[in-house]
Amino acid sequence: MVITAVTRAARRRRTALPALDRWRAVRSTLAFGACLTVVTAVAGIHYGVFAAIGCYVDAYGTRDPYPRRGPVLALLCAGLVLAFAAGSLAAGDVWAMTAVLAVVAAAATLFVHTLRLSGPGSYFVVLVSALAAFLPPVSLTETAARAGFVAVGASVSWLSAMSGRLVRPYAPEERSVSAALRSVAAFTAAVGQPRGDTSAAQRSACTAVHAAWAALDDTRGRAAPALRRQELDALMVRLETVLDAVQNAAERGGPPVPAAWAPGLRQAAAEVRAGRTPGSWPAGPGEEGAPSPGGTADCSPPSPPSSSRPRPRPSHAPRPAPLPPRRSIGAELRQALSSTSPAPTIALRVGLAVAVATVLGWALPLLHPAWVAVGAAASLQGGPGRQPSQRAGARFVGTVAGVAVTVLLAQVYQPGEWATVIMVTVFHGVSRALPPSALLLRTLLNTPVALLLVNAVFPGPGLGPLAAYRLLDLTLGMCLGMAAALLVRGVPRRRVCAAVSAAVGATGPALAIRLRTGTPHAASGGTAWRRTGDLWTMHASVPAEEIRSTDTADRLWPALLAVRRLLAWNLLAGPAAPAPDDGARVGGFLHALAEAARTDLPGSARIGSALSHSPRTPSPAHDPDLHRRLTALRSALEHAALPSPGTKPPADGG
């Protein structure tokens, strides 16, 4: 008994520790160390620091597929260099500095959030621009030289970030698909239990499946997809079939799903993670067995262009999702100010905090006022799913711990130039091995890096006093960031409602055409998935931008799930006889729901009043399951909840 208890405790401890990305740590250490070492040896530590801050690009894009990571990171590298040059040119003029840093902070925030670039938001872009702005003014020639070294560091980090493509070009997509398989396996196991709450497992599974589809969507281009990506696409369509069946079992309160599904999905996840195609697959509903989705007997030829993709085949046959040609990066950026995007509010909040911090940093007698602006940006961005107060708390504790480590180091050792190079390289590499959720530990490791580099370039009071000023300046900046969060309170309700309305409204034409013609329509279906993706982004952003937790995200979730269930039916249902009347009724019904969703949040009295005048829920003759899903969407909007398992749908909706 004692041995068993000790073993379980040790296992829990290992699970609590953050998983380390060793390969990323090696790449970041080599890139950062090479830039800092070579430039320091050739031009001195003063220029080596500028190359080192260019290497901060390695904090971004680590989870993005290579076809998307390359161009988006290249744009970020160019933006980082321009932000540094703009800050340097504005140095010495407080109002020019304020304008430049506010614009840089807002523009970088819009860029990162709109393109969904994984990383710490606009934090490092603001840091680089603020450091340049608060340095003494220099000539144009010196500004160009410093910006050139920043470009060197950014370019080396870009090459490092893309180097994995030479070894495993599909690794990011494989990790996403593997995570989706594991999450659906956990949901399947939870549904298989006789008594238990499956809502958390269902939310986790749907979120992971959405992330995997987004990763595969990011790889699409004009050329035909590679064979491996076709296999992953086929796996995801099959996974949608399994997820749909498990959700049916959970929502209807029916018998548990086959016990072999969960271990089979876990095995498939391990195979995909290792870069292999699963040798077997859980049999779907009504199937005797299912061969490997990527086996030679089951491998489909390269998919045709999205606009001419074939209609869905039976669930045991792989086929690509009916999506239209992907939007360009420029088209995505033009959506930054859309009414369904949370990015403008977040950008306004960060820009305001940085502007006020810049003015105060200039006015107050601080040793390094740039850290005030950096602290303001840091408190508003960082770990995924964290509220501003949680981010600020984690960064504050991490900064205190990092300052303590630096002060202790200063008591026993004063590093020279090359010792500084070695130490900051090690600290930087280890910090990159940590996952984004380990915000406190990352801040702890990043703090000595900043202090050691600044101490090497601007020798003055020493590491001890410098660390104390760092803590003071960052604390002031974080307080300003929290004040901005209080002033600009989260994502406006009208944007949340617009995102719900857009997703419901885009689903209407997709289902209407599907019923009218008997086959799915690529363009309308792709638009519906895209609007649903915007709703996913809104659902994730709302709780991360709230000072105090509200129930907004919980009220959004049933509607998001109901829309997704309708789109899954549109994707997975087999061909049927054309039903123009059913198509017209479903299209009109969803249009009425979309108009009602624009009035207020799901579950509110206003949306209930608007829905009271909507038409009754259609009952397509050929598919009663569609009626159940339409009823679930109406319930999600009216009551912010899905119907209870086993509940008989109402006879009409109005």
XYZ file of C-alpha atoms in Angstrom:
654
model
C 0.000 0.000 0.000
C 2.785 2.399 0.929
C 4.703 1.640 -2.256
C 1.562 2.173 -4.324
C 0.860 5.511 -2.648
C 4.446 6.692 -3.186
C 4.321 5.633 -6.834
C 1.072 7.531 -7.416
C 2.439 10.647 -5.705
C 5.568 10.545 -7.845
C 3.457 10.135 -10.962
C 1.330 13.141 -9.988
C 4.476 15.197 -9.433
C 5.850 14.251 -12.831
C 2.519 15.161 -14.419
C 2.514 18.567 -12.704
C 5.952 19.459 -14.058
C 5.865 21.295 -17.397
C 6.916 19.242 -20.404
C 10.185 20.470 -21.902
C 10.653 21.023 -25.627
C 14.279 19.914 -25.803
C 14.656 20.270 -29.561
C 13.402 23.840 -29.433
C 15.798 24.588 -26.573
C 18.731 23.286 -28.621
C 17.751 25.304 -31.689
C 17.216 28.512 -29.712
C 20.462 28.089 -27.790
C 22.470 27.582 -30.969
C 20.848 30.496 -32.824
C 20.980 32.935 -29.910
C 24.484 31.899 -28.881
C 25.853 32.045 -32.419
C 24.480 35.532 -33.068
C 25.607 36.952 -29.748
C 29.027 35.305 -29.901
C 29.892 36.154 -33.506
C 28.680 39.759 -33.396
C 30.356 40.331 -30.020
C 33.636 38.948 -31.357
C 33.478 41.067 -34.515
C 31.831 44.309 -33.376
C 31.729 44.177 -29.581
C 29.117 43.419 -26.954
C 27.315 46.717 -27.636
C 26.268 45.447 -31.066
C 25.974 41.854 -29.924
C 23.059 42.872 -27.722
C 21.150 44.171 -30.742
C 21.665 40.866 -32.546
C 20.481 39.075 -29.406
C 17.213 41.012 -29.189
C 16.592 40.193 -32.834
C 16.656 36.537 -31.779
C 13.507 37.113 -29.727
C 11.651 36.105 -32.886
C 12.214 32.521 -31.730
C 9.418 33.022 -29.165
C 6.830 32.929 -31.972
C 5.371 30.389 -34.354
C 6.561 27.253 -32.592
C 3.174 25.489 -32.945
C 2.349 26.723 -36.453
C 2.779 24.473 -39.520
C 5.793 25.300 -41.644
C 3.871 26.489 -44.754
C 2.316 29.203 -42.597
C 5.149 29.711 -40.132
C 7.605 30.748 -42.841
C 5.793 33.751 -44.367
C 4.180 34.930 -41.115
C 7.478 34.831 -39.205
C 9.181 36.625 -42.089
C 6.628 39.430 -41.779
C 7.211 39.500 -38.020
C 10.987 39.764 -38.559
C 10.489 42.729 -40.876
C 8.089 44.307 -38.389
C 10.562 43.821 -35.545
C 13.315 45.603 -37.465
C 10.975 48.436 -38.464
C 9.756 48.786 -34.863
C 13.355 49.051 -33.663
C 14.223 51.632 -36.318
C 11.100 53.686 -35.572
C 11.854 53.661 -31.845
C 15.449 54.682 -32.454
C 14.449 57.552 -34.746
C 11.934 58.809 -32.166
C 14.466 58.741 -29.311
C 14.818 62.039 -27.450
C 11.325 63.375 -28.186
C 8.812 62.194 -25.601
C 5.738 62.785 -27.750
C 7.277 61.124 -30.796
C 8.283 58.188 -28.587
C 4.786 57.956 -27.159
C 3.167 57.974 -30.592
C 5.611 55.444 -32.040
C 5.408 53.004 -29.148
C 1.607 53.212 -28.954
C 1.267 52.566 -32.694
C 3.829 49.747 -32.595
C 2.068 48.105 -29.645
C -1.395 48.343 -31.224
C -0.270 47.274 -34.709
C 1.777 44.335 -33.415
C -1.142 43.196 -31.262
C -3.511 43.323 -34.234
C -0.995 41.420 -36.357
C -0.370 38.612 -33.882
C -4.014 38.144 -32.853
C -5.471 38.354 -36.347
C -3.024 35.840 -37.821
C -3.257 33.622 -34.705
C 0.533 33.515 -34.434
C 1.490 31.398 -31.444
C 3.671 33.272 -28.962
C 3.583 36.018 -26.312
C 1.501 38.516 -28.297
C 3.183 41.833 -29.113
C 5.340 41.701 -25.977
C 8.759 41.287 -27.610
C 7.976 43.743 -30.421
C 7.156 46.382 -27.804
C 10.277 45.456 -25.843
C 12.568 45.918 -28.853
C 10.973 49.212 -29.877
C 10.974 50.579 -26.296
C 14.643 49.711 -25.759
C 15.544 51.578 -28.939
C 13.358 54.584 -28.055
C 14.848 55.099 -24.599
C 18.468 54.884 -25.750
C 20.259 58.188 -26.330
C 19.568 59.615 -29.823
C 22.072 58.575 -32.494
C 22.729 59.391 -36.137
C 20.931 57.785 -39.044
C 24.040 55.771 -39.847
C 24.222 54.347 -36.333
C 20.485 53.610 -36.355
C 20.893 51.716 -39.626
C 23.842 49.752 -38.224
C 21.944 48.751 -35.079
C 18.833 47.822 -37.070
C 21.049 45.726 -39.309
C 22.283 43.695 -36.364
C 18.681 43.255 -35.180
C 17.883 41.965 -38.675
C 20.786 39.523 -38.453
C 19.457 38.072 -35.212
C 15.894 37.900 -36.544
C 17.049 36.193 -39.753
C 19.062 33.572 -37.893
C 16.089 32.871 -35.626
C 13.849 32.520 -38.685
C 16.231 29.949 -40.154
C 16.333 28.152 -36.832
C 12.519 28.095 -36.584
C 12.253 26.629 -40.094
C 15.115 24.125 -39.712
C 12.779 21.416 -38.451
C 11.192 21.280 -41.897
C 14.297 19.499 -43.154
C 13.847 16.662 -40.658
C 10.065 16.326 -40.118
C 8.181 18.703 -42.399
C 4.763 17.664 -41.061
C 5.577 17.568 -37.339
C 3.364 20.544 -36.259
C 0.299 19.136 -37.984
C 1.035 15.665 -36.620
C 1.248 17.025 -33.080
C -2.097 18.805 -33.487
C -3.835 15.739 -34.945
C -2.307 13.547 -32.235
C -3.584 15.894 -29.525
C -7.052 15.781 -31.098
C -7.010 11.980 -31.103
C -5.994 11.874 -27.437
C -8.688 14.360 -26.432
C -11.414 12.483 -28.292
C -10.154 9.269 -26.677
C -10.541 10.880 -23.247
C -14.062 12.046 -24.157
C -14.910 8.569 -25.408
C -13.686 7.010 -22.168
C -15.685 9.540 -20.130
C -18.880 8.766 -22.051
C -18.235 5.084 -21.479
C -18.452 5.547 -17.726
C -21.877 4.699 -16.247
C -22.090 7.922 -14.247
C -20.012 10.979 -14.794
C -19.964 14.524 -16.107
C -18.670 14.537 -19.673
C -19.000 18.284 -20.349
C -15.354 19.118 -19.613
C -14.095 16.186 -21.696
C -16.430 17.164 -24.527
C -15.213 20.762 -24.508
C -11.588 19.636 -24.483
C -12.190 17.216 -27.352
C -14.006 19.759 -29.530
C -11.336 22.390 -28.841
C -8.524 19.995 -29.777
C -10.307 18.905 -32.953
C -10.835 22.537 -33.925
C -7.126 23.261 -33.344
C -6.146 20.295 -35.518
C -8.420 21.434 -38.351
C -6.960 24.941 -38.045
C -3.429 23.526 -38.304
C -4.312 21.543 -41.423
C -6.085 24.570 -42.864
C -2.901 26.589 -42.362
C -1.022 24.199 -44.679
C -3.317 24.625 -47.639
C -2.089 26.421 -50.728
C -2.631 26.481 -54.442
C -0.661 23.287 -55.056
C -2.066 19.833 -54.375
C -1.427 18.775 -50.766
C 1.350 16.323 -49.989
C 0.418 12.684 -49.433
C 1.079 12.908 -45.693
C -1.266 15.858 -45.321
C -3.938 13.968 -47.263
C -3.552 11.128 -44.768
C -3.895 13.538 -41.840
C -6.930 15.094 -43.481
C -8.472 11.641 -43.868
C -7.754 10.887 -40.223
C -9.485 14.077 -39.146
C -12.601 13.323 -41.187
C -12.763 9.901 -39.573
C -12.191 11.470 -36.205
C -15.130 13.790 -36.880
C -17.255 10.679 -37.502
C -16.175 9.160 -34.197
C -16.616 12.440 -32.313
C -20.087 12.873 -33.770
C -21.067 9.353 -32.697
C -19.704 9.900 -29.181
C -21.539 13.218 -28.895
C -24.745 11.523 -29.998
C -24.304 8.931 -27.261
C -23.596 11.628 -24.663
C -26.440 13.954 -25.661
C -29.092 11.285 -26.071
C -28.139 9.501 -22.892
C -27.960 6.273 -24.864
C -25.764 3.210 -24.379
C -22.030 3.724 -23.993
C -19.803 3.712 -27.039
C -17.732 0.584 -27.772
C -15.054 0.066 -25.133
C -12.372 -0.484 -27.780
C -12.682 3.016 -29.170
C -10.756 4.873 -26.455
C -7.627 2.645 -26.463
C -7.763 2.504 -30.252
C -7.743 6.294 -30.491
C -4.893 6.542 -27.992
C -2.870 4.086 -30.038
C -3.614 6.057 -33.195
C -2.496 9.243 -31.432
C 0.843 7.662 -30.528
C 1.356 6.488 -34.107
C 0.592 9.915 -35.572
C 2.826 11.651 -33.027
C 5.686 9.390 -34.117
C 5.128 10.304 -37.758
C 3.482 7.022 -38.739
C 0.067 6.175 -40.119
C -2.138 4.190 -37.713
C -2.336 0.530 -38.658
C -5.943 0.227 -37.490
C -8.907 2.436 -36.735
C -11.950 2.082 -34.493
C -14.938 0.823 -36.450
C -17.562 3.515 -36.886
C -21.285 3.099 -36.306
C -22.608 0.268 -38.425
C -19.162 -0.757 -39.670
C -17.690 -4.223 -39.285
C -14.196 -2.876 -39.195
C -12.088 -0.061 -40.518
C -8.656 -0.346 -42.140
C -5.956 2.218 -41.708
C -6.991 5.652 -42.981
C -3.659 5.964 -44.723
C -3.215 2.385 -45.886
C -2.524 1.610 -49.500
C -5.980 0.163 -49.998
C -7.577 3.247 -48.545
C -5.478 6.108 -49.792
C -7.233 8.622 -51.977
C -5.507 10.413 -54.853
C -4.548 14.065 -54.517
C -7.674 16.057 -53.826
C -8.974 18.333 -56.574
C -9.375 22.060 -56.046
C -11.736 22.896 -53.210
C -14.421 24.283 -55.472
C -14.741 20.955 -57.315
C -14.253 18.496 -54.464
C -16.563 15.484 -54.577
C -19.552 14.972 -52.350
C -19.084 13.088 -49.073
C -18.590 9.362 -49.291
C -19.397 6.781 -46.619
C -17.738 7.334 -43.265
C -15.167 4.598 -43.836
C -13.673 6.378 -46.854
C -11.337 9.341 -46.411
C -12.132 12.588 -48.141
C -10.988 16.168 -47.665
C -13.140 18.683 -45.889
C -15.087 20.807 -48.401
C -13.270 24.078 -47.871
C -12.792 26.878 -50.411
C -9.356 28.217 -51.370
C -7.630 29.676 -48.363
C -7.549 33.447 -47.879
C -4.203 35.164 -48.299
C -2.370 36.657 -45.329
C -3.254 40.113 -46.621
C -6.943 39.231 -46.721
C -6.718 37.910 -43.169
C -5.065 41.112 -41.979
C -7.834 43.165 -43.563
C -10.253 41.343 -41.263
C -8.444 42.723 -38.190
C -11.032 45.467 -37.702
C -14.023 43.230 -38.398
C -16.954 43.511 -36.008
C -16.546 39.813 -35.161
C -12.883 40.139 -34.099
C -11.735 40.705 -30.496
C -8.366 42.040 -31.688
C -9.233 45.795 -31.890
C -10.211 45.946 -28.213
C -7.064 44.098 -27.137
C -4.905 46.336 -29.339
C -6.526 49.488 -27.937
C -5.889 48.318 -24.387
C -2.212 47.487 -25.032
C -1.579 50.690 -27.007
C -3.126 52.869 -24.295
C -1.120 51.198 -21.525
C 2.156 51.517 -23.434
C 1.487 55.191 -24.287
C 0.862 56.167 -20.652
C 3.842 54.106 -19.499
C 6.098 55.830 -22.013
C 5.149 59.289 -20.737
C 5.599 58.292 -17.089
C 8.866 56.531 -17.836
C 10.159 59.724 -19.402
C 8.902 61.999 -16.615
C 10.010 59.979 -13.602
C 13.667 59.700 -12.499
C 14.086 56.061 -13.452
C 17.274 54.244 -14.362
C 15.839 52.376 -17.369
C 12.384 53.825 -18.173
C 11.901 51.453 -21.122
C 11.045 48.750 -18.618
C 7.916 50.669 -17.594
C 6.512 50.415 -21.129
C 7.623 46.797 -21.340
C 5.921 46.002 -18.033
C 2.665 47.567 -19.214
C 2.661 45.396 -22.336
C 3.743 42.318 -20.378
C 0.861 42.483 -17.924
C -1.685 42.395 -20.741
C -0.239 39.540 -22.798
C 1.306 36.186 -22.135
C 0.114 32.760 -21.083
C -2.911 31.368 -22.951
C -6.233 31.406 -21.157
C -5.022 33.696 -18.367
C -6.792 36.821 -17.176
C -4.815 40.099 -17.007
C -4.587 39.872 -13.217
C -3.223 36.331 -13.452
C -0.703 37.327 -16.099
C 0.466 40.295 -14.052
C 0.718 38.152 -10.931
C 2.724 35.439 -12.665
C 5.082 37.969 -14.234
C 5.512 39.854 -10.954
C 6.393 36.720 -9.001
C 8.672 35.560 -11.800
C 10.383 38.948 -11.895
C 10.903 38.929 -8.119
C 12.407 35.447 -8.307
C 14.583 36.411 -11.273
C 15.788 39.551 -9.495
C 16.621 37.460 -6.428
C 18.646 35.035 -8.532
C 20.513 37.919 -10.164
C 21.253 39.636 -6.838
C 22.578 36.399 -5.367
C 24.755 35.962 -8.422
C 26.069 39.511 -8.096
C 27.083 38.819 -4.488
C 29.414 35.989 -5.444
C 30.448 36.731 -9.017
C 30.726 39.679 -11.388
C 30.607 38.190 -14.895
C 32.821 39.562 -17.607
C 31.930 40.001 -21.250
C 32.263 36.382 -22.371
C 30.884 34.968 -19.155
C 27.817 37.138 -19.769
C 27.496 35.753 -23.288
C 27.563 32.177 -22.006
C 25.179 32.773 -19.115
C 22.503 34.635 -21.072
C 22.662 32.016 -23.844
C 22.013 29.228 -21.347
C 19.207 31.115 -19.617
C 17.599 31.948 -22.958
C 17.767 28.377 -24.242
C 16.265 26.900 -21.082
C 13.429 29.438 -21.108
C 12.514 28.406 -24.656
C 12.194 24.788 -23.566
C 9.320 25.663 -21.252
C 5.699 25.594 -22.497
C 3.694 28.839 -22.766
C 1.685 27.886 -19.688
C 4.831 28.089 -17.510
C 4.725 31.899 -17.555
C 6.222 32.324 -14.091
C 9.248 30.132 -14.846
C 9.817 31.780 -18.213
C 9.766 35.216 -16.586
C 12.180 34.002 -13.921
C 14.675 32.933 -16.612
C 14.165 35.966 -18.866
C 14.837 38.450 -16.042
C 18.543 37.565 -15.587
C 18.994 37.663 -19.366
C 17.777 41.276 -19.543
C 19.764 42.344 -16.498
C 23.026 40.723 -17.614
C 22.794 42.198 -21.117
C 21.984 45.693 -19.866
C 24.774 45.493 -17.289
C 27.244 44.480 -20.000
C 26.288 47.345 -22.334
C 25.722 50.080 -19.732
C 28.138 49.436 -16.857
C 27.102 51.614 -13.960
C 25.629 50.833 -10.591
C 26.175 47.078 -10.893
C 23.854 44.104 -11.057
C 22.364 44.552 -7.583
C 21.002 48.103 -7.955
C 20.104 47.383 -11.571
C 17.969 44.452 -10.446
C 16.169 46.626 -7.883
C 15.367 49.234 -10.538
C 14.152 46.488 -12.845
C 11.688 45.320 -10.219
C 10.498 48.869 -9.532
C 10.079 49.818 -13.179
C 8.316 46.635 -14.196
C 5.984 46.813 -11.218
C 4.991 50.343 -12.185
C 4.394 49.219 -15.762
C 2.276 46.271 -14.665
C 0.151 48.567 -12.507
C -0.427 50.795 -15.520
C -1.343 47.747 -17.582
C -3.909 46.705 -15.004
C -5.302 50.251 -14.962
C -5.713 50.084 -18.746
C -7.473 46.732 -18.348
C -9.905 48.352 -15.926
C -10.490 51.286 -18.283
C -10.957 49.164 -21.429
C -13.069 46.357 -20.007
C -12.678 43.208 -22.046
C -14.247 42.443 -25.400
C -17.415 44.518 -25.997
C -20.684 42.603 -25.906
C -21.650 43.833 -29.363
C -18.605 42.114 -30.857
C -19.427 38.879 -29.068
C -23.002 39.005 -30.343
C -21.804 39.811 -33.864
C -19.546 36.745 -33.842
C -22.434 34.482 -32.767
C -24.758 35.999 -35.355
C -22.181 35.651 -38.140
C -21.554 31.969 -37.363
C -25.270 31.127 -37.232
C -26.003 33.240 -40.289
C -23.277 31.582 -42.388
C -24.492 28.117 -41.392
C -27.931 28.833 -42.884
C -26.897 29.025 -46.576
C -24.587 26.007 -46.186
C -27.421 23.803 -44.894
C -30.012 25.298 -47.240
C -27.932 24.486 -50.327
C -27.092 21.062 -48.896
C -30.779 20.216 -48.536
C -31.826 21.828 -51.801
C -29.256 19.969 -53.907
C -28.600 16.876 -51.791
C -24.840 17.519 -51.767
C -22.604 19.924 -49.811
C -21.585 23.237 -51.343
C -17.873 24.018 -50.969
C -18.013 27.815 -50.901
C -20.913 28.224 -48.456
C -19.667 25.372 -46.266
C -16.187 26.864 -46.131
C -17.577 30.280 -45.225
C -19.598 28.712 -42.411
C -16.545 26.920 -41.008
C -14.581 30.169 -41.235
C -17.223 32.156 -39.334
C -17.372 29.377 -36.762
C -13.599 29.656 -36.450
C -14.044 33.363 -35.695
C -16.511 32.386 -32.974
C -13.942 29.950 -31.547
C -11.429 32.809 -31.390
C -13.975 35.011 -29.647
C -14.846 32.240 -27.183
C -11.156 31.846 -26.282
C -10.464 35.588 -26.083
C -13.362 36.657 -23.858
C -12.223 34.977 -20.600
C -8.573 35.889 -21.251
C -9.397 39.608 -21.340
C -11.734 39.838 -18.338
C -10.612 41.437 -15.088
C -13.210 39.434 -13.219
C -14.558 36.151 -14.484
C -18.021 36.325 -16.005
C -20.235 33.667 -17.485
C -19.917 35.031 -21.041
C -17.724 32.209 -22.326
C -19.962 29.608 -20.678
C -22.997 31.197 -22.317
C -21.263 31.100 -25.697
C -20.212 27.477 -25.478
C -23.604 25.765 -26.090
C -24.214 27.927 -29.177
C -20.706 27.252 -30.471
C -21.140 23.517 -29.951
C -24.582 23.514 -31.580
C -23.296 25.353 -34.667
C -20.402 22.942 -34.903
C -22.761 19.973 -34.676
C -24.764 21.348 -37.605
C -21.627 21.797 -39.689
C -20.486 18.280 -38.793
C -23.824 16.981 -40.108
C -23.279 18.986 -43.285
C -19.847 17.379 -43.709
C -20.582 13.793 -42.684
C -24.139 13.109 -43.863
C -24.376 11.025 -46.994
C -25.953 12.186 -50.253
C -29.729 12.558 -50.175
C -32.562 13.371 -52.524
C -32.947 17.107 -53.173
C -35.464 18.763 -50.846
C -35.925 22.404 -51.917
C -38.753 23.080 -49.452
C -36.719 21.767 -46.521
C -33.770 23.860 -47.668
C -35.865 27.026 -47.763
C -37.357 26.383 -44.315
C -33.973 25.617 -42.711
C -32.360 28.652 -44.343
C -35.142 30.951 -43.149
C -35.057 29.469 -39.660
C -31.309 29.975 -39.254
C -31.564 33.488 -40.680
C -34.134 34.310 -37.982
C -31.850 32.820 -35.316
C -28.930 34.881 -36.608
C -30.944 38.089 -36.393
C -32.006 37.217 -32.850
C -28.418 36.412 -31.859
C -27.407 39.938 -32.812
C -29.604 41.449 -30.075
C -27.819 40.095 -26.985
C -25.848 37.248 -25.459
C -27.301 33.722 -25.469
C -29.663 33.144 -22.570
C -30.649 36.808 -22.181
C -34.210 38.100 -22.047
C -33.767 40.158 -25.223
C -32.713 37.203 -27.328
C -35.555 35.158 -25.838
C -38.026 37.849 -26.835
C -36.601 37.972 -30.367
C -36.771 34.187 -30.701
C -40.416 34.144 -29.646
C -41.276 35.594 -33.057
C -39.081 33.217 -35.070
C -40.542 30.367 -37.161
C -40.943 26.898 -35.712
C -38.007 24.516 -35.886
C -38.043 22.765 -39.290
C -38.384 18.975 -39.432
C -36.621 17.756 -42.597
C -38.433 14.634 -43.736
C -35.367 12.640 -44.725
C -33.267 13.249 -41.593
C -34.834 13.634 -38.118
C -31.338 14.043 -36.656
C -31.064 17.440 -38.340
C -34.247 18.561 -36.565
C -32.694 17.592 -33.240
C -29.572 19.625 -34.000
C -31.563 22.650 -35.088
C -33.574 22.409 -31.859
C -30.324 22.259 -29.896
C -29.123 25.486 -31.527
C -32.349 27.271 -30.689
C -32.125 26.070 -27.084
C -28.479 27.177 -26.905
C -29.421 30.700 -27.984
C -32.594 30.977 -25.930
C -31.441 29.325 -22.717
C -27.618 29.250 -23.103
C -27.880 25.487 -22.641
C -28.390 22.414 -24.761
C -31.444 20.185 -24.246
C -30.981 17.551 -21.560
C -30.161 14.025 -22.796
C -33.320 12.153 -23.635
C -35.494 15.279 -23.718
C -38.089 15.183 -26.460
C -37.775 18.188 -28.813
C -40.638 20.667 -28.659
C -43.295 20.453 -31.282
C -42.595 23.951 -32.577
C -40.276 26.802 -31.974
C -42.542 29.774 -31.740
